[in-house]
Amino acid sequence: MIETQRPAALPRRILVVDDDAGMRDSLDDLLSAAGWHVTTVGRAATALARLPEVNPDVVLADVRMPGMSGLELLRELAKPEMPPVVLISAHGDIAMAVSAVQEGAYSFVEKPYDPHRLLSVVQHAADQFRLAADTRRLRARLASLSGLDRILLGQTEEIRALRRDVIDLADSNAPVLIVGETGTGKELVARALHDLGARPGGPFVPINCATLEQERFEPEMFGAKDGPRGFLLAADRGSLFLDEICSCPERVQAKLLRAIETGSFNPVGAAGAASSDFRLISASNLEPEQAVRDGLLRADVFYRINTFVLRLSPLRQRLEDLPLLYSHFLDEFALVYEIEPPQPSHEDMAALLAHDWPGNVRELRHVAERHVLAARRGRGSAAEAISYDQQRLDVPGTLREAVAAFEREMVGRAIRAHAGRMDAAAEALGIGRRTLNEKIVKLGLDKDTWL
């Protein structure tokens, strides 16, 4: 097998195989002037012998040569990890060259060659080879991962540091606050802390505080004498994950603080107190310090839940991880839909890297699924999958979702119209500043995306 990993900054390498010394010199001059690292040989057998040393991105070979022909060389290199073969053919060999393409040659160039066409063909061949090599390395990397590496995917220093922090904090019973934008994987990190901690066999109880109706918050959280058991009791001897902690109603936060500090609380309507032994993990898509200043989060609650703080970087700040993540999601959904995973093209990767990913890793996962579904029908691209997310009209499934979507749009437009001045936006909407802050949290609205 040829070693394909080499720094992207190095020039592309080409191995020219032709028994005509004049043709070799001509090709050497052309390709070298275009920035290629060129190696020329006069025999196909010599090319095979020097292949590991040269490690080319492309082999450019004449069809007719003494001894081993270009077609025989092609058959020797007809393996996925081998570089692509571009054949040079005289006019009389065109039919033979077309047949060779059907057998696996990347393309052919007719003699006398057009310099622009030849450079274009070998450039595209090299690009495809390097992309395929990158994909193989990514899949090999994925196959070698285990444990936390497979849960928190990535190779950037940010994600490596996050994995180290999760391992360090897993055995602790101290509260952890996870801060990150929507879609960055806060619940994934919370589950990793639980699974690697001292209570992996206990319950993991996730609660999105933003989805709980204020009038139902207390019985849902603390339980009720003649009603639900409550989330706190459900989390006994396990972990309680409070997502979007800043959207807890203020009047409930004081009671929640007591439960966090002592494990004791009063179910609604009950005469006595109940207790629960749980590890608290919280999350917020808002900066908690700002939420305290805005009156959305009590300072005493904040200081109780922030013993340790983990911050998750948005996808746009760790784009080096994007190819690995996308390859993982393509493989995952290809298995679900029982097809071969599509091979991302250069155009796919360019579209992925150009997108700003407001929905972060969650959005990337959805794009990968749409890409796989389109590939199952023999078409589709990453750009089309992204465009679907940007252009489609979402029809909410319930009246509550429809109202939330309408409010989200109205609040966002008001923030944009008043350049982020929250008092002015609240006045334009006919509501108080505090009500506006509460709606921003409950709706999961990122103010920055509207400015």
CSV table of C-alpha atoms in Angstrom, one decimal:
chain,number,residue,atom,x,y,z
A,1,MET,CA,0.0,0.0,0.0
A,2,ILE,CA,1.2,3.5,-0.8
A,3,GLU,CA,1.4,6.0,2.0
A,4,THR,CA,-1.0,8.8,1.0
A,5,GLN,CA,-0.7,11.1,4.0
A,6,ARG,CA,1.4,14.2,3.3
A,7,PRO,CA,1.0,17.9,4.2
A,8,ALA,CA,-1.5,19.6,1.9
A,9,ALA,CA,0.9,22.5,1.3
A,10,LEU,CA,3.3,20.3,-0.6
A,11,PRO,CA,3.1,20.4,-4.4
A,12,ARG,CA,1.2,17.6,-6.2
A,13,ARG,CA,3.3,14.8,-7.4
A,14,ILE,CA,3.1,13.1,-10.8
A,15,LEU,CA,4.9,10.1,-12.2
A,16,VAL,CA,5.3,10.3,-16.0
A,17,VAL,CA,5.8,7.0,-17.8
A,18,ASP,CA,6.7,7.2,-21.5
A,19,ASP,CA,9.4,5.5,-23.6
A,20,ASP,CA,9.8,8.6,-25.8
A,21,ALA,CA,12.5,10.8,-24.2
A,22,GLY,CA,11.4,13.8,-26.1
A,23,MET,CA,7.8,13.4,-24.9
A,24,ARG,CA,9.0,12.9,-21.3
A,25,ASP,CA,11.0,16.1,-21.5
A,26,SER,CA,8.1,18.0,-22.9
A,27,LEU,CA,5.7,16.8,-20.2
A,28,ASP,CA,8.3,17.5,-17.5
A,29,ASP,CA,8.7,21.2,-18.7
A,30,LEU,CA,4.9,21.7,-18.9
A,31,LEU,CA,4.1,20.1,-15.5
A,32,SER,CA,7.0,21.7,-13.6
A,33,ALA,CA,6.0,25.1,-14.9
A,34,ALA,CA,2.5,24.5,-13.5
A,35,GLY,CA,3.9,23.8,-10.0
A,36,TRP,CA,4.0,19.9,-10.1
A,37,HIS,CA,6.7,17.8,-8.6
A,38,VAL,CA,7.6,15.6,-11.6
A,39,THR,CA,9.3,12.3,-11.9
A,40,THR,CA,9.8,10.7,-15.3
A,41,VAL,CA,10.7,7.1,-16.2
A,42,GLY,CA,10.9,5.3,-19.5
A,43,ARG,CA,9.4,1.9,-18.6
A,44,ALA,CA,6.2,0.8,-16.8
A,45,ALA,CA,8.1,-1.8,-14.8
A,46,THR,CA,10.4,1.0,-13.5
A,47,ALA,CA,7.3,3.0,-12.6
A,48,LEU,CA,6.0,0.2,-10.4
A,49,ALA,CA,9.4,-0.2,-8.7
A,50,ARG,CA,9.6,3.5,-7.9
A,51,LEU,CA,6.0,4.0,-6.9
A,52,PRO,CA,6.5,3.8,-3.1
A,53,GLU,CA,9.5,6.2,-3.4
A,54,VAL,CA,7.7,8.8,-5.6
A,55,ASN,CA,4.3,8.5,-3.8
A,56,PRO,CA,2.5,10.2,-6.7
A,57,ASP,CA,-0.9,11.8,-6.8
A,58,VAL,CA,-1.3,10.8,-10.5
A,59,VAL,CA,0.4,8.4,-12.9
A,60,LEU,CA,0.5,9.8,-16.5
A,61,ALA,CA,1.4,6.9,-18.8
A,62,ASP,CA,1.6,6.2,-22.5
A,63,VAL,CA,-0.6,3.4,-23.8
A,64,ARG,CA,2.0,1.7,-26.1
A,65,MET,CA,5.4,1.0,-24.6
A,66,PRO,CA,7.9,-1.8,-24.9
A,67,GLY,CA,7.6,-4.6,-22.3
A,68,MET,CA,4.7,-3.7,-19.9
A,69,SER,CA,2.2,-1.5,-21.7
A,70,GLY,CA,0.2,1.4,-20.1
A,71,LEU,CA,-2.8,-0.9,-20.0
A,72,GLU,CA,-0.9,-3.5,-18.0
A,73,LEU,CA,0.3,-0.8,-15.7
A,74,LEU,CA,-3.3,0.3,-15.2
A,75,ARG,CA,-4.3,-3.2,-14.2
A,76,GLU,CA,-1.5,-3.3,-11.6
A,77,LEU,CA,-2.7,0.0,-10.1
A,78,ALA,CA,-6.4,-0.9,-10.1
A,79,LYS,CA,-6.8,-0.7,-6.3
A,80,PRO,CA,-8.6,2.0,-4.3
A,81,GLU,CA,-5.5,3.1,-2.4
A,82,MET,CA,-3.4,3.4,-5.6
A,83,PRO,CA,-3.0,6.7,-7.5
A,84,PRO,CA,-5.3,7.3,-10.6
A,85,VAL,CA,-3.9,6.6,-14.0
A,86,VAL,CA,-4.3,9.1,-16.9
A,87,LEU,CA,-3.3,7.6,-20.3
A,88,ILE,CA,-1.7,9.3,-23.2
A,89,SER,CA,-2.9,7.8,-26.5
A,90,ALA,CA,-2.1,8.3,-30.1
A,91,HIS,CA,-5.1,8.9,-32.4
A,92,GLY,CA,-5.2,5.2,-33.4
A,93,ASP,CA,-5.4,4.1,-29.8
A,94,ILE,CA,-8.5,6.1,-28.9
A,95,ALA,CA,-10.9,3.1,-28.9
A,96,MET,CA,-8.4,1.3,-26.7
A,97,ALA,CA,-8.1,4.3,-24.3
A,98,VAL,CA,-11.9,4.6,-24.0
A,99,SER,CA,-12.0,0.9,-23.1
A,100,ALA,CA,-9.2,1.5,-20.5
A,101,VAL,CA,-11.3,4.2,-18.8
A,102,GLN,CA,-14.1,1.7,-18.5
A,103,GLU,CA,-11.6,-0.6,-16.8
A,104,GLY,CA,-10.6,2.0,-14.3
A,105,ALA,CA,-8.4,4.6,-15.9
A,106,TYR,CA,-9.2,8.1,-14.7
A,107,SER,CA,-9.1,9.6,-18.2
A,108,PHE,CA,-7.0,9.8,-21.4
A,109,VAL,CA,-5.3,12.6,-23.3
A,110,GLU,CA,-4.8,12.4,-27.1
A,111,LYS,CA,-1.5,13.1,-28.8
A,112,PRO,CA,-0.5,15.7,-29.7
A,113,TYR,CA,-1.9,16.9,-26.3
A,114,ASP,CA,-3.6,20.2,-25.6
A,115,PRO,CA,-1.6,21.6,-22.6
A,116,HIS,CA,-4.6,23.2,-21.0
A,117,ARG,CA,-6.6,20.0,-21.2
A,118,LEU,CA,-3.8,17.8,-19.9
A,119,LEU,CA,-3.2,20.1,-16.9
A,120,SER,CA,-6.9,20.2,-16.2
A,121,VAL,CA,-7.3,16.4,-16.4
A,122,VAL,CA,-4.3,15.6,-14.1
A,123,GLN,CA,-5.3,18.4,-11.7
A,124,HIS,CA,-8.8,16.9,-11.3
A,125,ALA,CA,-7.4,13.4,-11.0
A,126,ALA,CA,-5.0,14.5,-8.2
A,127,ASP,CA,-7.8,16.4,-6.4
A,128,GLN,CA,-10.0,13.3,-6.4
A,129,PHE,CA,-7.2,11.1,-5.2
A,130,ARG,CA,-6.3,13.3,-2.3
A,131,LEU,CA,-10.0,13.7,-1.3
A,132,ALA,CA,-10.4,9.9,-1.4
A,133,ALA,CA,-7.2,9.5,0.7
A,134,ASP,CA,-8.6,12.0,3.2
A,135,THR,CA,-11.8,10.1,3.4
A,136,ARG,CA,-10.0,6.8,4.0
A,137,ARG,CA,-8.0,8.3,6.8
A,138,LEU,CA,-11.1,9.8,8.4
A,139,ARG,CA,-12.9,6.4,8.3
A,140,ALA,CA,-9.8,4.7,9.6
A,141,ARG,CA,-9.7,7.3,12.4
A,142,LEU,CA,-13.4,6.7,13.2
A,143,ALA,CA,-12.9,2.9,13.2
A,144,SER,CA,-10.0,3.3,15.7
A,145,LEU,CA,-12.0,5.5,18.1
A,146,SER,CA,-13.6,4.0,21.2
A,147,GLY,CA,-15.3,5.3,24.4
A,148,LEU,CA,-15.4,9.0,24.8
A,149,ASP,CA,-13.6,9.6,21.5
A,150,ARG,CA,-16.6,8.2,19.7
A,151,ILE,CA,-19.1,10.3,21.8
A,152,LEU,CA,-17.3,13.6,21.6
A,153,LEU,CA,-15.9,13.5,18.1
A,154,GLY,CA,-13.1,15.9,17.0
A,155,GLN,CA,-9.4,16.4,16.7
A,156,THR,CA,-9.1,20.2,17.5
A,157,GLU,CA,-7.5,21.2,20.8
A,158,GLU,CA,-10.9,22.5,22.0
A,159,ILE,CA,-12.5,19.1,21.7
A,160,ARG,CA,-9.5,17.3,23.1
A,161,ALA,CA,-9.5,19.6,26.1
A,162,LEU,CA,-13.2,19.0,26.5
A,163,ARG,CA,-12.7,15.2,26.6
A,164,ARG,CA,-10.0,15.6,29.3
A,165,ASP,CA,-12.3,17.8,31.4
A,166,VAL,CA,-15.1,15.4,31.1
A,167,ILE,CA,-12.9,12.5,32.3
A,168,ASP,CA,-11.6,14.7,35.1
A,169,LEU,CA,-15.0,15.8,36.3
A,170,ALA,CA,-16.9,12.5,35.8
A,171,ASP,CA,-16.1,11.0,39.2
A,172,SER,CA,-16.9,14.2,41.1
A,173,ASN,CA,-20.4,14.8,42.5
A,174,ALA,CA,-20.0,18.6,42.2
A,175,PRO,CA,-22.4,20.5,40.0
A,176,VAL,CA,-21.3,21.2,36.4
A,177,LEU,CA,-22.6,24.0,34.2
A,178,ILE,CA,-22.3,23.5,30.4
A,179,VAL,CA,-22.5,26.7,28.3
A,180,GLY,CA,-22.8,26.6,24.6
A,181,GLU,CA,-25.0,27.6,21.6
A,182,THR,CA,-28.0,25.6,20.5
A,183,GLY,CA,-26.9,22.4,18.8
A,184,THR,CA,-23.3,22.3,20.2
A,185,GLY,CA,-24.0,19.0,22.1
A,186,LYS,CA,-24.7,20.1,25.7
A,187,GLU,CA,-26.8,17.1,26.4
A,188,LEU,CA,-24.2,14.8,24.8
A,189,VAL,CA,-21.6,16.1,27.3
A,190,ALA,CA,-24.0,15.8,30.2
A,191,ARG,CA,-24.7,12.1,29.3
A,192,ALA,CA,-21.0,11.5,29.0
A,193,LEU,CA,-20.5,12.9,32.5
A,194,HIS,CA,-23.2,10.6,33.8
A,195,ASP,CA,-22.1,7.5,32.0
A,196,LEU,CA,-18.4,7.9,33.0
A,197,GLY,CA,-19.3,8.9,36.6
A,198,ALA,CA,-19.9,7.0,39.8
A,199,ARG,CA,-23.6,6.5,39.0
A,200,PRO,CA,-23.8,5.1,35.5
A,201,GLY,CA,-26.4,2.5,36.5
A,202,GLY,CA,-28.7,5.3,38.0
A,203,PRO,CA,-31.2,7.3,36.1
A,204,PHE,CA,-30.3,10.2,33.8
A,205,VAL,CA,-33.2,12.6,33.8
A,206,PRO,CA,-33.0,15.4,31.2
A,207,ILE,CA,-35.3,18.4,31.5
A,208,ASN,CA,-35.6,21.3,29.0
A,209,CYS,CA,-36.7,24.1,31.4
A,210,ALA,CA,-37.7,26.2,28.4
A,211,THR,CA,-40.5,23.8,27.4
A,212,LEU,CA,-42.1,23.6,30.8
A,213,GLU,CA,-45.2,25.7,31.3
A,214,GLN,CA,-44.8,28.1,34.2
A,215,GLU,CA,-48.0,26.9,35.9
A,216,ARG,CA,-46.9,23.3,35.7
A,217,PHE,CA,-43.2,23.8,36.6
A,218,GLU,CA,-43.5,23.1,40.4
A,219,PRO,CA,-45.5,19.9,40.1
A,220,GLU,CA,-43.4,18.6,37.2
A,221,MET,CA,-40.2,19.4,39.1
A,222,PHE,CA,-41.0,18.7,42.7
A,223,GLY,CA,-43.9,16.3,42.3
A,224,ALA,CA,-47.4,16.7,43.8
A,225,LYS,CA,-49.3,14.8,46.5
A,226,ASP,CA,-52.0,13.5,44.1
A,227,GLY,CA,-50.1,14.1,40.9
A,228,PRO,CA,-46.8,13.3,39.2
A,229,ARG,CA,-43.8,11.9,41.1
A,230,GLY,CA,-41.6,14.8,39.9
A,231,PHE,CA,-38.3,15.0,38.1
A,232,LEU,CA,-36.2,15.4,41.4
A,233,LEU,CA,-37.4,12.0,42.8
A,234,ALA,CA,-37.0,10.4,39.3
A,235,ALA,CA,-33.3,11.4,39.4
A,236,ASP,CA,-32.7,9.8,42.8
A,237,ARG,CA,-29.3,8.1,42.8
A,238,GLY,CA,-28.6,9.4,39.3
A,239,SER,CA,-28.1,12.6,37.5
A,240,LEU,CA,-30.5,15.5,36.9
A,241,PHE,CA,-29.8,17.5,33.7
A,242,LEU,CA,-31.4,21.0,33.7
A,243,ASP,CA,-31.1,22.2,30.2
A,244,GLU,CA,-31.8,26.0,29.6
A,245,ILE,CA,-31.6,26.6,33.3
A,246,CYS,CA,-32.0,30.4,32.7
A,247,SER,CA,-35.6,29.9,31.6
A,248,CYS,CA,-36.7,28.6,35.1
A,249,PRO,CA,-39.3,30.9,36.5
A,250,GLU,CA,-37.8,33.2,39.1
A,251,ARG,CA,-40.3,32.3,41.8
A,252,VAL,CA,-39.3,28.7,41.4
A,253,GLN,CA,-35.6,29.3,41.4
A,254,ALA,CA,-35.5,29.8,45.2
A,255,LYS,CA,-37.2,26.5,45.8
A,256,LEU,CA,-34.9,24.8,43.3
A,257,LEU,CA,-31.9,26.3,45.1
A,258,ARG,CA,-32.9,24.6,48.3
A,259,ALA,CA,-33.3,21.2,46.5
A,260,ILE,CA,-29.8,21.7,44.9
A,261,GLU,CA,-28.2,22.6,48.2
A,262,THR,CA,-29.8,20.0,50.5
A,263,GLY,CA,-31.5,17.4,48.3
A,264,SER,CA,-34.7,18.3,50.2
A,265,PHE,CA,-37.9,19.8,48.7
A,266,ASN,CA,-41.7,20.0,49.2
A,267,PRO,CA,-43.9,18.3,46.7
A,268,VAL,CA,-47.0,20.4,45.9
A,269,GLY,CA,-49.8,19.8,48.4
A,270,ALA,CA,-47.7,17.4,50.5
A,271,ALA,CA,-47.5,17.9,54.3
A,272,GLY,CA,-43.9,16.9,54.6
A,273,ALA,CA,-40.6,17.2,52.7
A,274,ALA,CA,-39.1,14.7,50.3
A,275,SER,CA,-35.5,14.1,49.5
A,276,SER,CA,-33.5,13.0,46.5
A,277,ASP,CA,-29.8,12.2,46.0
A,278,PHE,CA,-28.8,13.4,42.6
A,279,ARG,CA,-25.9,14.9,40.8
A,280,LEU,CA,-26.8,18.2,39.1
A,281,ILE,CA,-25.7,19.0,35.6
A,282,SER,CA,-27.0,22.3,34.1
A,283,ALA,CA,-26.8,23.9,30.7
A,284,SER,CA,-27.4,27.3,29.1
A,285,ASN,CA,-27.3,28.7,25.6
A,286,LEU,CA,-27.0,32.1,27.2
A,287,GLU,CA,-23.9,33.5,29.0
A,288,PRO,CA,-25.0,32.9,32.6
A,289,GLU,CA,-23.3,36.0,33.9
A,290,GLN,CA,-25.3,38.1,31.5
A,291,ALA,CA,-28.5,36.2,32.5
A,292,VAL,CA,-27.8,37.2,36.1
A,293,ARG,CA,-27.4,40.8,35.1
A,294,ASP,CA,-30.6,40.6,33.0
A,295,GLY,CA,-32.6,39.2,36.0
A,296,LEU,CA,-33.2,35.8,34.3
A,297,LEU,CA,-31.1,33.8,36.7
A,298,ARG,CA,-30.7,34.4,40.4
A,299,ALA,CA,-27.2,35.0,41.5
A,300,ASP,CA,-27.4,32.5,44.3
A,301,VAL,CA,-28.6,29.8,41.9
A,302,PHE,CA,-25.8,30.7,39.5
A,303,TYR,CA,-23.1,30.4,42.2
A,304,ARG,CA,-24.5,27.1,43.3
A,305,ILE,CA,-24.5,25.4,39.9
A,306,ASN,CA,-21.2,26.8,38.5
A,307,THR,CA,-18.7,24.8,40.6
A,308,PHE,CA,-17.3,23.6,37.3
A,309,VAL,CA,-18.1,25.3,33.9
A,310,LEU,CA,-17.6,23.6,30.6
A,311,ARG,CA,-17.8,25.8,27.5
A,312,LEU,CA,-18.6,24.2,24.1
A,313,SER,CA,-17.2,25.9,21.0
A,314,PRO,CA,-19.6,26.5,18.1
A,315,LEU,CA,-18.9,24.5,14.9
A,316,ARG,CA,-17.8,27.6,13.0
A,317,GLN,CA,-14.9,27.9,15.4
A,318,ARG,CA,-13.7,24.4,14.9
A,319,LEU,CA,-14.1,23.8,11.2
A,320,GLU,CA,-11.1,21.5,11.2
A,321,ASP,CA,-13.4,18.9,12.8
A,322,LEU,CA,-16.1,19.3,10.2
A,323,PRO,CA,-14.8,16.6,7.7
A,324,LEU,CA,-14.5,14.0,10.5
A,325,LEU,CA,-17.9,14.8,11.9
A,326,TYR,CA,-19.6,14.8,8.4
A,327,SER,CA,-17.9,11.5,7.5
A,328,HIS,CA,-19.2,10.0,10.8
A,329,PHE,CA,-22.7,11.2,10.2
A,330,LEU,CA,-22.7,10.0,6.5
A,331,ASP,CA,-21.6,6.5,7.7
A,332,GLU,CA,-24.2,6.5,10.5
A,333,PHE,CA,-27.1,7.3,8.2
A,334,ALA,CA,-25.8,5.1,5.4
A,335,LEU,CA,-26.1,2.2,7.8
A,336,VAL,CA,-29.6,3.3,8.8
A,337,TYR,CA,-30.8,3.6,5.2
A,338,GLU,CA,-28.8,0.5,4.0
A,339,ILE,CA,-26.7,2.2,1.3
A,340,GLU,CA,-23.0,2.8,0.7
A,341,PRO,CA,-22.1,6.1,2.3
A,342,PRO,CA,-21.7,8.9,-0.4
A,343,GLN,CA,-18.2,10.2,-1.0
A,344,PRO,CA,-18.1,13.9,-0.4
A,345,SER,CA,-16.7,15.8,-3.4
A,346,HIS,CA,-14.5,19.0,-3.3
A,347,GLU,CA,-17.7,20.9,-4.1
A,348,ASP,CA,-19.4,19.3,-1.1
A,349,MET,CA,-16.5,20.2,1.3
A,350,ALA,CA,-16.4,23.7,-0.1
A,351,ALA,CA,-20.1,24.2,0.6
A,352,LEU,CA,-19.8,22.7,4.1
A,353,LEU,CA,-16.8,25.0,5.0
A,354,ALA,CA,-18.5,28.1,3.5
A,355,HIS,CA,-21.7,27.6,5.7
A,356,ASP,CA,-21.8,29.4,9.0
A,357,TRP,CA,-23.7,26.6,10.9
A,358,PRO,CA,-26.0,28.5,13.1
A,359,GLY,CA,-27.4,25.2,14.2
A,360,ASN,CA,-24.0,23.8,14.9
A,361,VAL,CA,-23.3,20.0,15.0
A,362,ARG,CA,-27.1,19.3,15.2
A,363,GLU,CA,-27.6,21.1,11.9
A,364,LEU,CA,-24.6,19.3,10.3
A,365,ARG,CA,-26.1,15.9,11.3
A,366,HIS,CA,-29.4,16.9,9.6
A,367,VAL,CA,-27.6,17.9,6.5
A,368,ALA,CA,-25.7,14.6,6.4
A,369,GLU,CA,-29.0,12.7,6.7
A,370,ARG,CA,-30.6,14.6,3.8
A,371,HIS,CA,-27.4,14.0,1.8
A,372,VAL,CA,-27.7,10.2,2.4
A,373,LEU,CA,-31.4,10.2,1.5
A,374,ALA,CA,-30.7,12.0,-1.7
A,375,ALA,CA,-27.8,9.6,-2.5
A,376,ARG,CA,-30.2,6.7,-2.1
A,377,ARG,CA,-32.0,8.1,-5.1
A,378,GLY,CA,-28.8,8.5,-7.0
A,379,ARG,CA,-28.5,12.3,-6.7
A,380,GLY,CA,-27.9,15.0,-4.1
A,381,SER,CA,-25.0,17.1,-2.7
A,382,ALA,CA,-24.1,18.8,0.5
A,383,ALA,CA,-24.9,22.2,-1.0
A,384,GLU,CA,-28.5,21.0,-1.8
A,385,ALA,CA,-28.9,19.5,1.7
A,386,ILE,CA,-27.8,22.8,3.2
A,387,SER,CA,-30.0,24.8,0.8
A,388,TYR,CA,-33.0,22.7,1.8
A,389,ASP,CA,-32.5,23.8,5.4
A,390,GLN,CA,-32.2,27.4,4.4
A,391,GLN,CA,-35.1,27.6,1.9
A,392,ARG,CA,-37.7,25.1,3.1
A,393,LEU,CA,-40.9,26.5,4.8
A,394,ASP,CA,-41.3,24.7,8.2
A,395,VAL,CA,-44.9,24.0,9.0
A,396,PRO,CA,-45.2,23.6,12.8
A,397,GLY,CA,-46.9,20.5,13.9
A,398,THR,CA,-48.9,22.0,16.8
A,399,LEU,CA,-50.6,25.2,17.6
A,400,ARG,CA,-48.0,25.9,20.4
A,401,GLU,CA,-45.2,25.4,18.0
A,402,ALA,CA,-46.8,27.7,15.5
A,403,VAL,CA,-47.3,30.4,18.1
A,404,ALA,CA,-43.6,30.0,19.2
A,405,ALA,CA,-42.4,30.3,15.6
A,406,PHE,CA,-44.5,33.5,15.1
A,407,GLU,CA,-43.2,35.0,18.4
A,408,ARG,CA,-39.6,34.1,17.5
A,409,GLU,CA,-39.9,35.9,14.2
A,410,MET,CA,-41.6,39.0,15.7
A,411,VAL,CA,-39.0,39.2,18.5
A,412,GLY,CA,-36.1,38.7,16.2
A,413,ARG,CA,-37.4,41.4,13.8
A,414,ALA,CA,-37.8,43.9,16.6
A,415,ILE,CA,-34.3,43.2,17.9
A,416,ARG,CA,-32.9,43.8,14.3
A,417,ALA,CA,-35.1,46.9,13.7
A,418,HIS,CA,-33.7,48.5,16.9
A,419,ALA,CA,-30.1,47.4,16.4
A,420,GLY,CA,-30.1,45.3,19.6
A,421,ARG,CA,-31.4,48.0,21.9
A,422,MET,CA,-33.6,45.8,24.1
A,423,ASP,CA,-35.6,48.5,25.8
A,424,ALA,CA,-36.6,49.9,22.4
A,425,ALA,CA,-37.4,46.4,21.1
A,426,ALA,CA,-39.6,45.6,24.1
A,427,GLU,CA,-41.5,48.9,23.7
A,428,ALA,CA,-42.1,48.3,20.0
A,429,LEU,CA,-43.5,44.8,20.9
A,430,GLY,CA,-45.7,46.3,23.6
A,431,ILE,CA,-44.2,44.2,26.4
A,432,GLY,CA,-41.8,44.9,29.3
A,433,ARG,CA,-38.1,44.4,29.2
A,434,ARG,CA,-38.2,41.5,31.6
A,435,THR,CA,-40.9,39.8,29.6
A,436,LEU,CA,-38.8,40.2,26.5
A,437,ASN,CA,-35.8,38.6,28.2
A,438,GLU,CA,-37.9,35.7,29.3
A,439,LYS,CA,-39.3,35.2,25.8
A,440,ILE,CA,-35.8,35.2,24.3
A,441,VAL,CA,-34.7,32.4,26.7
A,442,LYS,CA,-37.9,30.4,26.3
A,443,LEU,CA,-37.9,30.7,22.5
A,444,GLY,CA,-34.2,29.7,22.4
A,445,LEU,CA,-33.5,32.9,20.4
A,446,ASP,CA,-29.9,33.9,19.6
A,447,LYS,CA,-29.9,37.7,19.5
A,448,ASP,CA,-26.6,37.8,17.6
A,449,THR,CA,-28.1,36.0,14.6
A,450,TRP,CA,-30.6,38.9,14.1
A,451,LEU,CA,-28.0,41.7,14.3
